Each structure stands twice: as structure tokens, then as C-alpha cells.
Tab-separated table of C-alpha atoms in Angstrom:
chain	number	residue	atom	x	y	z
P	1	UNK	CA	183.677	6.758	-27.440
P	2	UNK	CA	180.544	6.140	-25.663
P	3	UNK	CA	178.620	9.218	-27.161
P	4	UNK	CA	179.660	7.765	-30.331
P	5	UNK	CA	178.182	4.113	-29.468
P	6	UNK	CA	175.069	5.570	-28.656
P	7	UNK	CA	174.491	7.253	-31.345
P	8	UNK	CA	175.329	4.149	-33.533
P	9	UNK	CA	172.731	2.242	-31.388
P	10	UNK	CA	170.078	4.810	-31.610
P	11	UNK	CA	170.749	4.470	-35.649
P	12	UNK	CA	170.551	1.043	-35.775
P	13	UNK	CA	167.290	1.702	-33.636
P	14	UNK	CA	165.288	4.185	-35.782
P	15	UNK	CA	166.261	1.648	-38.732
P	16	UNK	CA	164.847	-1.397	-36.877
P	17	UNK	CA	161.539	0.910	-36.078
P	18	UNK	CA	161.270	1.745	-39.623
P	19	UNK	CA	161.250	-2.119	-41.326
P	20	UNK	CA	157.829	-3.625	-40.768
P	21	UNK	CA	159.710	-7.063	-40.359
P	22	UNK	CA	161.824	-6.796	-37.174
P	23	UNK	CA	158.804	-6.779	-34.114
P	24	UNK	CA	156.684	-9.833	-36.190
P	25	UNK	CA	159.728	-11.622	-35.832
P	26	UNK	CA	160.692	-11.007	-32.763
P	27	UNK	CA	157.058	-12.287	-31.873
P	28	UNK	CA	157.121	-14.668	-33.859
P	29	UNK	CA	159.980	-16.097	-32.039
P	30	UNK	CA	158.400	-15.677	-28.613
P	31	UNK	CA	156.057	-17.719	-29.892
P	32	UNK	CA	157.911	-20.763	-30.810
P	33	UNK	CA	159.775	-20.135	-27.127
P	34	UNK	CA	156.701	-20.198	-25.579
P	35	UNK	CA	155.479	-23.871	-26.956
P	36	UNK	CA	159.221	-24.827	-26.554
P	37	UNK	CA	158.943	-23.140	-22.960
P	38	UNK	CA	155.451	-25.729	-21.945
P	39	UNK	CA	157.040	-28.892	-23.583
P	40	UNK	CA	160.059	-28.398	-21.353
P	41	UNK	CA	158.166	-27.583	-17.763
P	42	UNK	CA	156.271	-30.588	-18.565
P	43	UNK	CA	159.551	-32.838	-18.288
P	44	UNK	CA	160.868	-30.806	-15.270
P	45	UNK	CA	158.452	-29.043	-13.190
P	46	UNK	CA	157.651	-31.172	-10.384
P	47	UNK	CA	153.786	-30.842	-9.978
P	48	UNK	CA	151.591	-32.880	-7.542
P	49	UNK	CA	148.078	-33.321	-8.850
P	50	UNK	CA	148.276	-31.179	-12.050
P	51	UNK	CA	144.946	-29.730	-13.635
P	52	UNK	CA	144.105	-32.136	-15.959
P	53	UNK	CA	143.348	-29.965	-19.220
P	54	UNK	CA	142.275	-31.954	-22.571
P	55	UNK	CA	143.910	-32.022	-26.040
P	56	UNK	CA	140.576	-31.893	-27.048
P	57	UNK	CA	140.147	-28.202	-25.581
P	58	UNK	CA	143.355	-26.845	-26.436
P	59	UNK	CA	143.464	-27.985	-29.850
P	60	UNK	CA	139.386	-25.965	-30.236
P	61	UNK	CA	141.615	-22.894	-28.997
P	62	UNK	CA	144.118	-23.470	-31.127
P	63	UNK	CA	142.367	-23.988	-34.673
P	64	UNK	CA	140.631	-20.913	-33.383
P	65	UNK	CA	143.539	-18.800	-32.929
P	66	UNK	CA	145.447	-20.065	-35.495
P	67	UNK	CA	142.517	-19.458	-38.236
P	68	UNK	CA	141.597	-16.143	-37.454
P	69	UNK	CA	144.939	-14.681	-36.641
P	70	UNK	CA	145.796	-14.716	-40.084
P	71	UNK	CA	142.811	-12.971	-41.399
P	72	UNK	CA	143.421	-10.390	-38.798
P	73	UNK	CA	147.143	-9.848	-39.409
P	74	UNK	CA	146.323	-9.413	-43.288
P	75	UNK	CA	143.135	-6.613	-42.577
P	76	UNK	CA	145.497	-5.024	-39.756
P	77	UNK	CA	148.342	-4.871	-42.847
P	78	UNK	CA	145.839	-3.281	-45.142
P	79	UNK	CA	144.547	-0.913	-42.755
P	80	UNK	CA	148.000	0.474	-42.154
P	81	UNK	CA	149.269	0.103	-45.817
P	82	UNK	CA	146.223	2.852	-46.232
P	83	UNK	CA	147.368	4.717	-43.367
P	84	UNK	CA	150.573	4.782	-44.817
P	85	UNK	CA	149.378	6.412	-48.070
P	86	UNK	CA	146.979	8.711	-46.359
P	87	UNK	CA	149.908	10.350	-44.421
P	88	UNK	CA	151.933	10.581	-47.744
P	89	UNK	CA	148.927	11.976	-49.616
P	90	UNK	CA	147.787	14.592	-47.361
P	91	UNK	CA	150.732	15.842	-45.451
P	92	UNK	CA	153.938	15.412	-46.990
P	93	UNK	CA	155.985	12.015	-48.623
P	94	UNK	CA	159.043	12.990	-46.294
P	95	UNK	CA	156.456	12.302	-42.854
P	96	UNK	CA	155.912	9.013	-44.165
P	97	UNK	CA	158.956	7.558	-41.776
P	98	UNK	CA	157.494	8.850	-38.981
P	99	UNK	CA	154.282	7.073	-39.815
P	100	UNK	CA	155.830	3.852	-40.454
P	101	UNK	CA	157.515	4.130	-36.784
P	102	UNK	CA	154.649	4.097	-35.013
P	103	UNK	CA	155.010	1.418	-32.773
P	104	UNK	CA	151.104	0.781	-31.659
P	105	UNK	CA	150.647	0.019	-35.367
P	106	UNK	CA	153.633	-2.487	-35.555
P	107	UNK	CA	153.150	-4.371	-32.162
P	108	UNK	CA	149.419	-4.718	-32.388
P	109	UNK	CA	150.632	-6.194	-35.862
P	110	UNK	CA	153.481	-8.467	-34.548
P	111	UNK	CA	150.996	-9.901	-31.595
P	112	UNK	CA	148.843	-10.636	-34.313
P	113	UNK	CA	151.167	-12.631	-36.267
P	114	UNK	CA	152.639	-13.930	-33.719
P	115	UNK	CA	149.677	-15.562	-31.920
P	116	UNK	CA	148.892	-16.858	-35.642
P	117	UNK	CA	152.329	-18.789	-35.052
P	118	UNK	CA	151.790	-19.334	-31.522
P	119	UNK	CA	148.811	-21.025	-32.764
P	120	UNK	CA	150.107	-23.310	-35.264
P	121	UNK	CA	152.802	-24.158	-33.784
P	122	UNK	CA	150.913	-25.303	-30.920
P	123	UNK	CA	148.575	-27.255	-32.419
P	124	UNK	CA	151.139	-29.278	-34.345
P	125	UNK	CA	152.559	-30.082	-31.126
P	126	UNK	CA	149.287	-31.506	-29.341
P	127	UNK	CA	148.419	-33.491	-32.297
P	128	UNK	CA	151.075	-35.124	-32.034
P	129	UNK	CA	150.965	-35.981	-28.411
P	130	UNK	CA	154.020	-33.974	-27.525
P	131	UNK	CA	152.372	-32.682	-24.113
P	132	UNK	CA	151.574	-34.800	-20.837
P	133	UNK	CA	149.589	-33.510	-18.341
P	134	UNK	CA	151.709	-30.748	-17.474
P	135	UNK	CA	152.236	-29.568	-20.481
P	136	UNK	CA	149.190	-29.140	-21.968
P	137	UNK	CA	147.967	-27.224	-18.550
P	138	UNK	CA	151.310	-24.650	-18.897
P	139	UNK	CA	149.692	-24.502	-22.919
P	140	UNK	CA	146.521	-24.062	-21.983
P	141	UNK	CA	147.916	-20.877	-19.496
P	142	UNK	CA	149.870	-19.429	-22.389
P	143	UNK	CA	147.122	-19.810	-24.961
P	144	UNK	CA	144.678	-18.134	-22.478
P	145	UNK	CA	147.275	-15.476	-22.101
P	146	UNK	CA	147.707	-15.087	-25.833
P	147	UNK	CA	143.799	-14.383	-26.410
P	148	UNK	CA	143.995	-11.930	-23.519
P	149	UNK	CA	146.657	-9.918	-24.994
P	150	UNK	CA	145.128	-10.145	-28.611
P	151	UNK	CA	141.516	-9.329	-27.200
P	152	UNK	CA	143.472	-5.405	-25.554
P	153	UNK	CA	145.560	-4.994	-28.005
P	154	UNK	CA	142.760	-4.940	-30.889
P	155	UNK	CA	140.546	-3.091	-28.977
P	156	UNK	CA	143.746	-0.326	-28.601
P	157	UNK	CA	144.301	-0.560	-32.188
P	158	UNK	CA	140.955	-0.233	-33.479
P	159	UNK	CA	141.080	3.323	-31.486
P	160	UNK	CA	144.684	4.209	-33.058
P	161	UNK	CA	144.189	3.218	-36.969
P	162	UNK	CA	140.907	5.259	-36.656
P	163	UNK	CA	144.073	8.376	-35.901
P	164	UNK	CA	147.031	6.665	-37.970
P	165	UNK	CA	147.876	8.946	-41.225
P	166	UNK	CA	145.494	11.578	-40.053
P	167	UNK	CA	146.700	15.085	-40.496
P	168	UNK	CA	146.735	16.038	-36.820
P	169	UNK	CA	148.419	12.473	-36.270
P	170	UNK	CA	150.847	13.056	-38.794
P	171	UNK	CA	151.670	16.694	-37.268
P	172	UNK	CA	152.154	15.552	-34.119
P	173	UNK	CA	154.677	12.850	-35.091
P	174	UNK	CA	156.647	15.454	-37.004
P	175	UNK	CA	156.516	18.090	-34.237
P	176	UNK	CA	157.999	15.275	-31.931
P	177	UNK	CA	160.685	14.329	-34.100
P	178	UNK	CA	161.620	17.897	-34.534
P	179	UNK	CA	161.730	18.846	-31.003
P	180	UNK	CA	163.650	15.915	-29.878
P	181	UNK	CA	166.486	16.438	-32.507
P	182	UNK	CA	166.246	19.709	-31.274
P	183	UNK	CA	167.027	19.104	-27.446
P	184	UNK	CA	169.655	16.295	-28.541
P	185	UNK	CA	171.318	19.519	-30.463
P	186	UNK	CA	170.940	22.087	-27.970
P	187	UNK	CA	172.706	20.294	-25.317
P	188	UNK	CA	175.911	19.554	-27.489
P	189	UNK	CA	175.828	21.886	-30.324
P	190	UNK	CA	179.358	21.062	-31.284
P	191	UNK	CA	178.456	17.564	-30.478
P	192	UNK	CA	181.582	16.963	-28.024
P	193	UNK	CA	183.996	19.039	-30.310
P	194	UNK	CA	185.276	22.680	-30.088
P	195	UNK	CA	183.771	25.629	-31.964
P	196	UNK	CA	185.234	26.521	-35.608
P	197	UNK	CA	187.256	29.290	-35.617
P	198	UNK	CA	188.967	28.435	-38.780
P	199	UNK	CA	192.054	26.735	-39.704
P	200	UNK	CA	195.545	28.731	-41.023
P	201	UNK	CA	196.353	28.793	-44.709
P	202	UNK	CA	197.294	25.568	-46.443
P	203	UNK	CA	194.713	23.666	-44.691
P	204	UNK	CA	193.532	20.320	-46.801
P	205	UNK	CA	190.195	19.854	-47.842
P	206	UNK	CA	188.930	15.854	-47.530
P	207	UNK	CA	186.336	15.557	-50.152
P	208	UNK	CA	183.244	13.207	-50.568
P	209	UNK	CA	183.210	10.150	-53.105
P	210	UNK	CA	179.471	9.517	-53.238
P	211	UNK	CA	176.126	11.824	-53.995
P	212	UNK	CA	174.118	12.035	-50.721
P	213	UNK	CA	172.832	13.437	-47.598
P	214	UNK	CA	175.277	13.416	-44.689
P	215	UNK	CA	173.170	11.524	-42.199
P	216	UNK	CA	175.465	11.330	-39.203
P	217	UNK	CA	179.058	11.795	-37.883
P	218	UNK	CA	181.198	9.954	-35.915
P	219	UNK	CA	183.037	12.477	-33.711
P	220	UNK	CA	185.479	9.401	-31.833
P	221	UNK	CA	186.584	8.525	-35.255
P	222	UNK	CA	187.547	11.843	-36.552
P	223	UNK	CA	189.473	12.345	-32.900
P	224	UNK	CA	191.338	9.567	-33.120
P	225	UNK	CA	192.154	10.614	-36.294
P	226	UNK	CA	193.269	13.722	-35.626
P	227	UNK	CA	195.364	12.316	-32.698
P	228	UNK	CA	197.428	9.505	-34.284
P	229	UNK	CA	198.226	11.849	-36.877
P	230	UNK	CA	198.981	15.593	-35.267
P	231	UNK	CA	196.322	16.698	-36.966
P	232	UNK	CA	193.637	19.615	-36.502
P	233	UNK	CA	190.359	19.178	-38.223
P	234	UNK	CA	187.237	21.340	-39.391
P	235	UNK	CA	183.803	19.378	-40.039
P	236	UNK	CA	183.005	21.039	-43.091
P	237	UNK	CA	179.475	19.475	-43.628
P	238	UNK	CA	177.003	18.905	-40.618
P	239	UNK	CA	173.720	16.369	-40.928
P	240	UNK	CA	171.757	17.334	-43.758
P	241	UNK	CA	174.174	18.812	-45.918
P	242	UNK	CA	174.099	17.554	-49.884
P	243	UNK	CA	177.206	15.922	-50.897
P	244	UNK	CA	179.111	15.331	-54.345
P	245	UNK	CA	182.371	14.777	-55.255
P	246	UNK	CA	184.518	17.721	-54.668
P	247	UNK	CA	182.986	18.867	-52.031
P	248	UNK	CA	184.500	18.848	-48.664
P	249	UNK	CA	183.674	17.017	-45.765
P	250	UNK	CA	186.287	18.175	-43.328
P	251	UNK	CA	189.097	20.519	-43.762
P	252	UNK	CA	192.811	19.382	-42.472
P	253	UNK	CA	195.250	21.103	-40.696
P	254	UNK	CA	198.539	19.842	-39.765
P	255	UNK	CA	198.810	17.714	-42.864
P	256	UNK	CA	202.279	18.781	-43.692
P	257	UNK	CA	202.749	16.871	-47.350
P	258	UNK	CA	199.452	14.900	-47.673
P	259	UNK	CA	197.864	12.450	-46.095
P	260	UNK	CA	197.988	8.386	-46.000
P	261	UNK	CA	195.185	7.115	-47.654
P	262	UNK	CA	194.240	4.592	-44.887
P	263	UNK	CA	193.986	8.073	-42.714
P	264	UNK	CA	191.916	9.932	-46.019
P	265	UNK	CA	189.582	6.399	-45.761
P	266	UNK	CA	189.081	6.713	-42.491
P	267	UNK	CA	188.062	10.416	-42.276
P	268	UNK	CA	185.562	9.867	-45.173
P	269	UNK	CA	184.231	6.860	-43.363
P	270	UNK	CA	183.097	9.054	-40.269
P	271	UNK	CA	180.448	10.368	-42.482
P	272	UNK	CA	177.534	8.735	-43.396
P	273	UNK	CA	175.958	9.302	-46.414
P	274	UNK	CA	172.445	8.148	-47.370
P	275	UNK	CA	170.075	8.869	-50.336
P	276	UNK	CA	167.459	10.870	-47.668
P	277	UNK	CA	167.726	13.200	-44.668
P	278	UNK	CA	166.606	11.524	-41.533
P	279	UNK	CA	165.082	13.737	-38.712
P	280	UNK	CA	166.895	12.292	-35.315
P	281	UNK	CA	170.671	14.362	-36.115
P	282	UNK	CA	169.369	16.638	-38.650
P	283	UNK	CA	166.866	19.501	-36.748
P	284	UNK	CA	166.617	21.654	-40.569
P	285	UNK	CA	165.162	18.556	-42.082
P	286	UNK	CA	162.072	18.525	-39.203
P	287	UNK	CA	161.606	21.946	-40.022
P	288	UNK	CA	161.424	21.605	-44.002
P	289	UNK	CA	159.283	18.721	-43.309
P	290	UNK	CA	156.340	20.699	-41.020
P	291	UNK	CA	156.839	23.570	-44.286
P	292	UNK	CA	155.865	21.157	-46.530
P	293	UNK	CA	152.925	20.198	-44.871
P	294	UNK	CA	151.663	23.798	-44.356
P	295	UNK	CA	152.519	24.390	-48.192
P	296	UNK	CA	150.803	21.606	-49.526
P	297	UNK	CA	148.003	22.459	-47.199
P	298	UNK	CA	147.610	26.071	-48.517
P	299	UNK	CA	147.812	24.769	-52.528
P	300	UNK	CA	144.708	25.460	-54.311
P	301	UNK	CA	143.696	21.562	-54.763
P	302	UNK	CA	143.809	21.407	-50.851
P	303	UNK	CA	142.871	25.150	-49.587
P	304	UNK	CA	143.351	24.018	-45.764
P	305	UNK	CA	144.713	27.440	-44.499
P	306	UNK	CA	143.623	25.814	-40.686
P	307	UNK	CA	146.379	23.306	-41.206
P	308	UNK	CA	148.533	26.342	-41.819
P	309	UNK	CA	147.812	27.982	-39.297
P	310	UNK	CA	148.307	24.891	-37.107
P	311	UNK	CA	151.897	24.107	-38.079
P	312	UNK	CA	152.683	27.359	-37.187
P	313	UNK	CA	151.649	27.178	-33.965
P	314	UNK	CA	154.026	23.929	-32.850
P	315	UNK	CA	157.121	25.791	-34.810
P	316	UNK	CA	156.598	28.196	-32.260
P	317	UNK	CA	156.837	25.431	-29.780
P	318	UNK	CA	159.547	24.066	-30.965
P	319	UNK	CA	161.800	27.309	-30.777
P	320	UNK	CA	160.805	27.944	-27.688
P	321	UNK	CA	162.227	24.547	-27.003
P	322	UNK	CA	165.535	26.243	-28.335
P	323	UNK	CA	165.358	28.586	-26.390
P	324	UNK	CA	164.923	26.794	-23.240
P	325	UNK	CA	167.115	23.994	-23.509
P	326	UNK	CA	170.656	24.979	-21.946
P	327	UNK	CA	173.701	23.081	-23.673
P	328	UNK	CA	175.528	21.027	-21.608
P	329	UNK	CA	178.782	22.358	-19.989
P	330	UNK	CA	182.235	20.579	-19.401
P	331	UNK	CA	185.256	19.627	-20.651
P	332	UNK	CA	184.812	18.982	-24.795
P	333	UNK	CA	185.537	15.252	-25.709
P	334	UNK	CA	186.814	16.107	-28.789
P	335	UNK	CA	189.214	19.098	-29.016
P	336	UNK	CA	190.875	18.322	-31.765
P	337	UNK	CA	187.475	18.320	-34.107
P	338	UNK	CA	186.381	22.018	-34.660
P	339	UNK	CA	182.334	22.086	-35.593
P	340	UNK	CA	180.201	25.279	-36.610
P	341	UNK	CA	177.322	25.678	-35.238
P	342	UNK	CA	173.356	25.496	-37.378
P	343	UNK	CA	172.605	29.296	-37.709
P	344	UNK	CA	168.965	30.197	-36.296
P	345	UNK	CA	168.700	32.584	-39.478
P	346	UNK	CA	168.933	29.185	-41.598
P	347	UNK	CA	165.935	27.297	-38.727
P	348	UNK	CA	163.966	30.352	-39.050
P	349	UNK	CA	164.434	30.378	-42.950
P	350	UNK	CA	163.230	26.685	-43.144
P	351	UNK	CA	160.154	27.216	-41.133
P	352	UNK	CA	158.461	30.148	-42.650
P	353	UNK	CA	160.070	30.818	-45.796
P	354	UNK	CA	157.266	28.742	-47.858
P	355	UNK	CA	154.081	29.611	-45.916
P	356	UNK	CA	155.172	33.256	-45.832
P	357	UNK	CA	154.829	32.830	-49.803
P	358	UNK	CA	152.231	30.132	-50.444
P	359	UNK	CA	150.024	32.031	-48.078
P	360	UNK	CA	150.744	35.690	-48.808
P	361	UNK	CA	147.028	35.849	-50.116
P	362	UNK	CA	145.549	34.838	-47.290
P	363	UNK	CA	144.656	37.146	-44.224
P	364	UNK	CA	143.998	34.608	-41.723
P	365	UNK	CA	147.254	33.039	-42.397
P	366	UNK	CA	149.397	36.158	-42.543
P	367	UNK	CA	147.645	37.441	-39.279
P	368	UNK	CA	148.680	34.446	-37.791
P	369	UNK	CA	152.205	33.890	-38.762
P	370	UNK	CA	153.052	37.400	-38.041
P	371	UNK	CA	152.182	36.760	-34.490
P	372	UNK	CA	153.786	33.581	-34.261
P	373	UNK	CA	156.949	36.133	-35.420
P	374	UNK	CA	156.339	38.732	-32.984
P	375	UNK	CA	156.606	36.057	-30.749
P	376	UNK	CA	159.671	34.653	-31.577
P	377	UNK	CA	161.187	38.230	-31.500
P	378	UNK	CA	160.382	38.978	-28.121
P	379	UNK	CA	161.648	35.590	-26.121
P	380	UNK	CA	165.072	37.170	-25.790
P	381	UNK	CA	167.277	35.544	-28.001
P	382	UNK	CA	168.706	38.243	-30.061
P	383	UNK	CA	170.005	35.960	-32.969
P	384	UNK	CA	166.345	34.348	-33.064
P	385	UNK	CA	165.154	37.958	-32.972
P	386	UNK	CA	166.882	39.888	-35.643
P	387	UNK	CA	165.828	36.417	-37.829
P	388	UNK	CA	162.163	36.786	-36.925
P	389	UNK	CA	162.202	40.323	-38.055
P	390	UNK	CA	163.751	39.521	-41.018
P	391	UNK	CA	160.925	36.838	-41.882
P	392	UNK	CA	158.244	39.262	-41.060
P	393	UNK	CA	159.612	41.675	-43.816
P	394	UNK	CA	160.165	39.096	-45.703
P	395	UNK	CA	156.273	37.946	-45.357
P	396	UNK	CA	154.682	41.553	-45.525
P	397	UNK	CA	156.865	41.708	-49.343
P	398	UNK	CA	155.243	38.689	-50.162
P	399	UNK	CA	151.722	40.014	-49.112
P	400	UNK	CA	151.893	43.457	-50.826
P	401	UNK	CA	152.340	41.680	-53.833
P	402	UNK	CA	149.237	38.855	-53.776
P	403	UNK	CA	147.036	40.914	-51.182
P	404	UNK	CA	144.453	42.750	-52.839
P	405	UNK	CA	142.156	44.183	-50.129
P	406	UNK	CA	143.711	47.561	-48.652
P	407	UNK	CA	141.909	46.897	-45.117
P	408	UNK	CA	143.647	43.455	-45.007
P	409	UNK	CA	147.223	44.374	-46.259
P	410	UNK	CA	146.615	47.880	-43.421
P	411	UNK	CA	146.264	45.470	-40.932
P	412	UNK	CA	149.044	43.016	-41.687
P	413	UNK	CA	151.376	45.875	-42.136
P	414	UNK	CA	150.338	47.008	-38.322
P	415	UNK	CA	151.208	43.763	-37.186
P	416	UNK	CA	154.380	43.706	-38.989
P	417	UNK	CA	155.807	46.980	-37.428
P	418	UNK	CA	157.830	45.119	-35.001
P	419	UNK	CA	160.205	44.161	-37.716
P	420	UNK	CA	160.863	47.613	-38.867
């Protein structure tokens, strides 16, 4: 139950990071706390001799603040707005919620907007007298703190826009993503259940009712399901599988006669379906996504075989990460839920499958992604072995077909001899 709870809060989370509203308003309601926060001490705090501070000078700080937050928060919008459509335009439309996550982009944004309010709300409040002596002085602190923390965080955010929806920016975002859903995997890979060895005849397929992606599962539910009813069940469709009606999410066994359609309800509702794959429970999705960006990069209207050769590189990384990361051993929390495993043949297949074609005419790419293979062959995983072999064959077919140059296609085929 707890594993499940976390992983609802982590969704809930990566939603919040992903809608440009939630930190602005969250600052924004600092802000009003923080006036609120200075009209109170000046009824209660106790102070002998206070600093006497005008409303003169704190409302000059305020109409400053207040008039050129605003023009700030709207250029910092626009800046990352074109950020936004750099990333999409040069990399690949699926990176573009990894963009909008970044959270130096969205608080240097939110402090923005929320000194703006900060500021206004403020100097409504002194104009109308609301602050003694006390007050203004705790207003005066928090409006010198305010223009602190705007002053360091533009200066930081000047430095990352300059990087935001970059290629190299962009790649490492992706790379990240990937290689944390791939540790979260690795160390549950039946994520608390029991591995599938199939159910006996007669088991009962529960189908899906809608048209999406299955975005994540909630193992407690399908337990308790299982449980109340004497039931045995098969996840039929991990994160990142495409669903339609008639096809099955989980496969029942034990349901002598049917099934109750509060329990049939409640199985479907452990699923949840969205229009897009999300990267944090789906590790295939990462790797399509870093694909993409080395295809698009090696299409004739971009020729950037260096960004090819690049993403490579950190897929390398990343299955190394596989390789290293040790699942976590004990006691499975859910042994009534049976879940297969994601087959390396299927990662491997998702990396390489379109660079091995889209850049089967070039040498410098083939040279380098047959290395990257040789690689992965030899880090003593068998399964990741016999798949990297199988990609290298795969790539040298590819390359005897576009390569024209004898000498190159010689030398690819040298490198490639590991595979045979």
C-alpha cells in the first residue's frame, strides 16, 4: 500500500512540474503571506525603539518592484515559450515535457511573478496606512529580501535560458529521465508482484474500455482484488502498452463463472490510461524518445550525424545502468499479481533500430554505433549480448544496402564480426 501511494504522489508530482501555473501560485501566495505576515508582527511583536523606516521609502521600492516585475515575468515567459519550441523543433515533440519541467525556468518565473504581487500588494497596504512603525520596518526587511532573491535568481536564469531547448540541454534531460525510470525498474522489475509463469486453461481475460497508453498500475489494487475474491491474476499490459477495446489488461484465474462487475470496475480502474506515454514508469518510451532525436538529427534537412553519434553514446550509459543496478530482494508484496518482465531484445530494439537505418549511409555513424554494440556485448549480460549482436547484423544489412564505398562497408563489416 505504501509503494502504491508513492507512486500516486510522484504522479501527481510530475503533473504539477509539468503545468506552468502551480509554482507562480504558490509564490504568489507567499507573497500575500508575507504582507499579511508584517501587518501582523506589527500588532504583536513587542519592539523597544523600532527603526523608524518611511512610507515614503517603501512605497519608491514598491512602485519599483511592482512596475518592472511585470515586464520581466512577460520577457522571462517569452523567452521560455521559445525555448519550448526550440526543443520541439530540433530534437523531438515527445522531449518537450521534459523541457517544460525544468524547474530553474519555472521558479525564476514564479519569483518573478510573485515579487510583482508582493509588490502590489504591498503598496496597497502602505497607502493606506495599514503599517505602524513596526510594520513598515518588517516590510521594508521583506522587500529588501525580495530584490535580493530577484537580483540571483535573474542573474542564474539569464545563464540557463541561454542552455534551455538547446540540443545538448534537451539530451541531457532525456538521458536523465531514461536512466531514472530505469533504476526505479531494475530494482522491482515485477514491481512488488511475482513473475508470470502463465495461468491454467479457462483463465478470463479483463479487457480495456478506452483507446490509450497504459501510463501506470496500481499493484495494491489489483492485490486486494485478487484477495477478496480467490483470485490469481496476470498483468497483461505493462506502462507503455497501446490499448483498445478488446484487448486485455489482465488475465483472471480463479474466476469460476464470471466476475461481479464492481470487481471487473475495479480491475480496469488499476490501469491508467492516458492519450501519451510518460517517461517516469515507462523505460521503452525514454528510449524511443533519444531514437527520435538521433533520427531527426541524421534527416537530410538537418544532416547532424554528431548528434547521432552523441545519443549513442548516453544509450550506452544508460544500459550500463541496467546492468549495474541489482533488483531489490525480499519477500514480494504482491503474490497474487503475476507480471512479465520488459525484454532487453525489445530496449535494445528501441534504441538502435532507427539510427541503424537512418544512418546506414554514413561511416562515421556506423563506426560508431557498432562500437557502442560491441560494447554492450561484452558487459556480461548474456540476454543484452545475444540482442547487441543481433542489432549489429541488423545494422551491417542496413549498410550493405545504402553504403557505396567498398573501403567503408570493409571496415564496418570488420567491426561487425563480433556479431557473427
Amino acid at each position: 500500500m505504501a509503494s502504491a501511494a508513492v507512486s500516486r504522489l510522484r504522479t501527481i508530482v510530475l503533473d504539477l512540474r509539468q503545468r506552468l501555473w502551480a509554482k507562480p501560485l504558490f509564490a504568489c501566495l507567499l507573497s500575500v503571506l508575507g504582507v499579511g505576515l508584517a501587518w501582523m508582527l506589527d500588532a504583536e511583536w513587542l519592539m523597544k525603539n523600532p527603526p523608524e523606516i518611511s512610507a515614503d521609502s517603501i512605497e519608491s521600492l514598491l512602485s519599483i518592484m511592482a512596475s518592472s516585475m511585470l515586464v520581466i515575468a512577460i520577457f522571462a515567459a517569452g523567452a521560455m515559450v521559445s525555448a519550448y519550441a526550440s526543443a520541439s523543433n530540433n530534437s523531438s515533440p515527445r522531449s518537450f515535457p521534459l523541457v517544460l519541467a525544468d524547474d530553474s525556468s519555472q521558479n525564476a518565473y514564479s519569483i518573478f511573478v510573485g515579487a510583482f504581487i508582493f509588490g502590489v500588494v504591498g503598496l496597497v497596504a502602505v497607502e493606506n496606512s495599514s503599517f505602524d512603525t513596526v510594520g513598515r520596518f518588517v516590510l521594508f526587511i521583506e522587500t529588501a529580501v525580495v530584490f535580493a532573491l530577484v537580483i540571483l535568481t535573474f542573474v542564474r536564469w539569464v545563464d540557463r535560458i541561454a542552455r534551455l531547448g538547446r540540443q545538448g540541454n534537451t539530451n541531457d534531460r532525456a538521458e536523465d529521465a531514461v536512466t531514472g525510470a530505469i533504476r526505479r525498474y531494475r530494482r522491482a522489475p515485477l514491481r512488488g508482484g511475482v513473475p508470470a509463469t502463465g495461468l491454467p486453461g479457462g483463465s478470463l481475460p479483463i479487457e480495456a474500455d478506452d483507446v490509450g497508453y497504459v501510463c501506470a498500475l496500481d499493484m495494491a489494487c489489483l492485490q486486494d482484488c485478487a484477495k477478496q475474491n480467490q483470485l490469481v491474476i496476470e498483468v497483461a499490459a505493462l506502462p507503455g502498452a497501446f490499448m483498445v477495446p478488446g484487448r486485455a489488461l489482465v488475465r483472471v484465474g480463479g474466476a469460476r463463472g464470471g466476475l461481479p462487475e464492481n470487481v471487473t470496475r475495479a480491475l480496469r480502474s488499476a490501469f491508467r490510461i492516458s492519450r501519451t506515454r510518460e517517461f517516469d514508469g515507462d523505460p521503452r518510451f525514454g528510449m524511443v524518445v533519444l531514437s527520435e532525436i538521433a533520427g531527426r538529427a541524421l534527416s537530410p534537412a538537418v544532416n547532424d550525424p554528431g548528434t547521432a553519434i552523441d545519443v549513442t553514446g548516453r544509450l550506452v550509459r544508460i544500459f550500463v545502468q541496467w546492468v549495474r543496478t541489482v533488483p531489490e530482494g525480499g519477500s514480494p508484496d504482491y503474490p497474487l499479481v503475476q507480471v512479465p518482465e520488459i525484454s532487453l531484445s525489445d530496449l535494445v530494439e528501441d534504441a538502435f533500430t532507427a539510427i541503424a537505418r537512418d544512418g546506414a549511409g554514413s561511416i562515421e555513424v556506423g563506426t560508431r554505433l557498432m562500437k557502442c554494440l560491441q560494447t554492450l556485448a561484452s558487459l556480461g549480460n548474456e540476454e543484452l549480448a545475444t540482442a547487441a549482436r543481433a542489432q549489429a547484423r541488423l545494422a551491417l544489412a542496413h549498410a550493405e544496402r545504402h553504403m557505396e564505398l567498398p573501403a567503408q562497408l570493409a571496415r564496418l563489416r570488420a567491426l561487425a564480426s563480433f556479431a557473427d
